[in-house]
CSV table of C-alpha atoms in Angstrom, one decimal:
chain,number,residue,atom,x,y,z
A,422,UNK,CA,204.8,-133.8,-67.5
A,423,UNK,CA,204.4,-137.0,-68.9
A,424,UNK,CA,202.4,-139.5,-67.5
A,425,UNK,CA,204.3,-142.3,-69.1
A,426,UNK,CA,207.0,-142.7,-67.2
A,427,UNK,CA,205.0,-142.9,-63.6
A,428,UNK,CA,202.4,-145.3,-64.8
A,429,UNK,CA,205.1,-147.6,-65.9
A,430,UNK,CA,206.7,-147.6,-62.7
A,431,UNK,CA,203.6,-148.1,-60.9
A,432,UNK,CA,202.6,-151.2,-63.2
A,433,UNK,CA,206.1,-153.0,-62.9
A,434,UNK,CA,205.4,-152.5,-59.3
A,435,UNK,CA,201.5,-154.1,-59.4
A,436,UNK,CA,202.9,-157.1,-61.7
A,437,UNK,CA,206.0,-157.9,-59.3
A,438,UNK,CA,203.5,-157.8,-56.3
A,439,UNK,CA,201.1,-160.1,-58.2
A,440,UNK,CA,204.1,-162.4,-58.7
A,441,UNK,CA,205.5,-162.8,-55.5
A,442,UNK,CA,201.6,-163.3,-54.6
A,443,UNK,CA,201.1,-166.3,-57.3
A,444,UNK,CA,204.5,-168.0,-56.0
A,445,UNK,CA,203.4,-167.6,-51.8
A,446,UNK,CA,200.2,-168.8,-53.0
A,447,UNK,CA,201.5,-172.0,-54.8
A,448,UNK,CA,203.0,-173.0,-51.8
A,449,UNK,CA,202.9,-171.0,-48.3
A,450,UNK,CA,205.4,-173.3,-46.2
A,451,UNK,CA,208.1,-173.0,-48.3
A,452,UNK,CA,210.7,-170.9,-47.2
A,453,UNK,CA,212.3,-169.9,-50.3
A,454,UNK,CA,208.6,-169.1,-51.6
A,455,UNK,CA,207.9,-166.9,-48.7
A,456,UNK,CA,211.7,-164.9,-49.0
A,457,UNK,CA,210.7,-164.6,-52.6
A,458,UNK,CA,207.8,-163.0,-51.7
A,459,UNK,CA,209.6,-160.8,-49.4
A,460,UNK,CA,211.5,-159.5,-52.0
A,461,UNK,CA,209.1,-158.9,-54.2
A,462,UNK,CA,206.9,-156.7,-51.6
A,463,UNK,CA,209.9,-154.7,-50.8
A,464,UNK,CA,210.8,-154.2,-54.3
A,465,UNK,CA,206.6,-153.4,-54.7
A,466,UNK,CA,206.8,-151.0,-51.9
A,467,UNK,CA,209.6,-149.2,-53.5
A,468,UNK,CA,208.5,-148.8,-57.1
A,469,UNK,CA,204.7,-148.0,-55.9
A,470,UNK,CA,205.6,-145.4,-53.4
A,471,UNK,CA,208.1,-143.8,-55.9
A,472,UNK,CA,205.6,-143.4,-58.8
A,473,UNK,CA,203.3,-141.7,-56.5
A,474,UNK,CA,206.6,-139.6,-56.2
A,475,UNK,CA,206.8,-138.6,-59.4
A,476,UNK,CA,203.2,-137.1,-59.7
A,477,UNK,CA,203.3,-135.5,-56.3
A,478,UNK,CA,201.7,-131.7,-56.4
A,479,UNK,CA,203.5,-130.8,-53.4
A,480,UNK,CA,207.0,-131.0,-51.8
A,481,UNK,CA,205.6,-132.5,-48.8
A,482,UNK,CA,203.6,-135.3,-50.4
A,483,UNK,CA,206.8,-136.1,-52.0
A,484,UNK,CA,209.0,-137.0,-49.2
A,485,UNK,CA,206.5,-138.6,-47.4
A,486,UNK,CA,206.5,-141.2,-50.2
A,487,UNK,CA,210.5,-140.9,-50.8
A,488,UNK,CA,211.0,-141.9,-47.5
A,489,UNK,CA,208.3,-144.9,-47.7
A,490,UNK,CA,209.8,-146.0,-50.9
A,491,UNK,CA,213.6,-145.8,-49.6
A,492,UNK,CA,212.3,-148.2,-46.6
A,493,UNK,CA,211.5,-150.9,-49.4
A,494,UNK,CA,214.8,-150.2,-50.8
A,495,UNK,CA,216.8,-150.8,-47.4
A,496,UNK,CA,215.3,-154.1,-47.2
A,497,UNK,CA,215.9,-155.0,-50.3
A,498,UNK,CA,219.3,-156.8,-50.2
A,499,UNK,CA,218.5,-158.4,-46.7
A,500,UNK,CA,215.8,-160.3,-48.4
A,501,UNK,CA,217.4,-161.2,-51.6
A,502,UNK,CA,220.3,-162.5,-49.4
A,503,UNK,CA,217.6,-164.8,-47.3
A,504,UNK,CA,216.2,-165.7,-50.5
A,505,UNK,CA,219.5,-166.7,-51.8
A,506,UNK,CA,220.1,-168.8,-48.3
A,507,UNK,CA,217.1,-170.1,-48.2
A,508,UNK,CA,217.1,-171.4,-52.7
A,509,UNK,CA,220.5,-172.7,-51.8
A,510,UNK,CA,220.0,-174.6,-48.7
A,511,UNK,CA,222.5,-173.1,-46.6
A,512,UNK,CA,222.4,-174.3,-43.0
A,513,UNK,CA,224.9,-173.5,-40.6
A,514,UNK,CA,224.9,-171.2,-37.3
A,515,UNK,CA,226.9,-168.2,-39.0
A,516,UNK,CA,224.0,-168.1,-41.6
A,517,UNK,CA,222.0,-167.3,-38.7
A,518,UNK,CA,224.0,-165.1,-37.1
A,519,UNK,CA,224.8,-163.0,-40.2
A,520,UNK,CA,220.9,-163.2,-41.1
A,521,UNK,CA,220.1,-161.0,-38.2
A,522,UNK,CA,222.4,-158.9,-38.1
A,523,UNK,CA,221.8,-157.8,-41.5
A,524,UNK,CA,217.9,-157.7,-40.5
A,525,UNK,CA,219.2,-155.7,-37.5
A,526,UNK,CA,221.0,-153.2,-39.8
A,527,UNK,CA,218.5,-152.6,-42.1
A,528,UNK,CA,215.8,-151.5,-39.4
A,529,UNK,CA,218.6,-149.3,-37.7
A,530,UNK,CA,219.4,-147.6,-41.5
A,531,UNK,CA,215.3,-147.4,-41.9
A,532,UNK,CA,214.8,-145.7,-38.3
A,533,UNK,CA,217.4,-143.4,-39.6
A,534,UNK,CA,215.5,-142.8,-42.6
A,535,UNK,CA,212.5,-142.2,-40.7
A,536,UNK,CA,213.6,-140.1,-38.1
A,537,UNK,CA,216.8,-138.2,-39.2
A,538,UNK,CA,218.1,-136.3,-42.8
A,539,UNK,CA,221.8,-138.5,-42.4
A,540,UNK,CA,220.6,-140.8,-45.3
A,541,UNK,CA,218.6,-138.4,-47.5
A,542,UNK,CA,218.4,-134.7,-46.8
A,543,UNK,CA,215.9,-133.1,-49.6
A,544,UNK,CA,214.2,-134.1,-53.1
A,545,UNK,CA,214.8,-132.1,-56.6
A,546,UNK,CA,211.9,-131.3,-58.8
A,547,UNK,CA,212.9,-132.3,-62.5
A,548,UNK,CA,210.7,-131.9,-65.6
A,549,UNK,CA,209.3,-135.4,-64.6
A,550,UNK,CA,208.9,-135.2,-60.9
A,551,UNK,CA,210.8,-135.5,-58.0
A,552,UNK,CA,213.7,-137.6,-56.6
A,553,UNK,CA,215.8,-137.4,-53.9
């Protein structure tokens, strides 16, 4: 298997990590800086846990780190839409209110990831690793 394809994965991941990192850092009150940096951890946690994936010796190892990548993914749109409320400066109540109940959804869907096969039920081995 080529090694390419993981490594490239895993170093998108590292730079969007360091990124989101560098904008927190420039200025930790803001709120769009610290949604930003949401983002970018879930969309970290997703591509680093998935290139592990890829090189994973065993079936078990594999979902272990499918199931810790899909979490990143669930979270993924909640945060880019709190990023997007927060850069635009929309305040109102129903922001709020639709705010967390998405949050709310997202951890029920990743509880169901973690504890049930209803979102994903088994990986496939291909010539470059696994995926679900």
């Amino acid at each position: 298997m080529s090694m390419f394809f993981p490594v490239s994965v895993c170093f998108v991941s590292v730079t969007i990590l360091l990124i989101g990192i560098l904008i927190l850092k420039n200025n930790r009150s803001s709120a769009v800086n610290k949604s930003i940096f949401l983002l970018d951890f879930s969309t970290f946690f997703w591509l680093y846990s998935y290139s592990i994936m890829y090189v994973a010796e065993s079936y078990n190892t594999a979902s272990l780190f499918m199931r810790i990548g899909y979490t990143g993914i669930i979270f993924v749109p909640v945060f880019f839409y709190h990023f997007t409320i927060e850069f635009l400066e929309i305040k109102n109540k129903t922001r709020k209110i639709i705010l967390k109940a998405f949050y709310a959804f997202s951890l029920a869907c990743a509880l169901l990831l973690w504890l049930t096969d209803l979102l994903i039920s088994h990986l496939y081995r291909y010539e470059w690793g696994f995926f679900p």
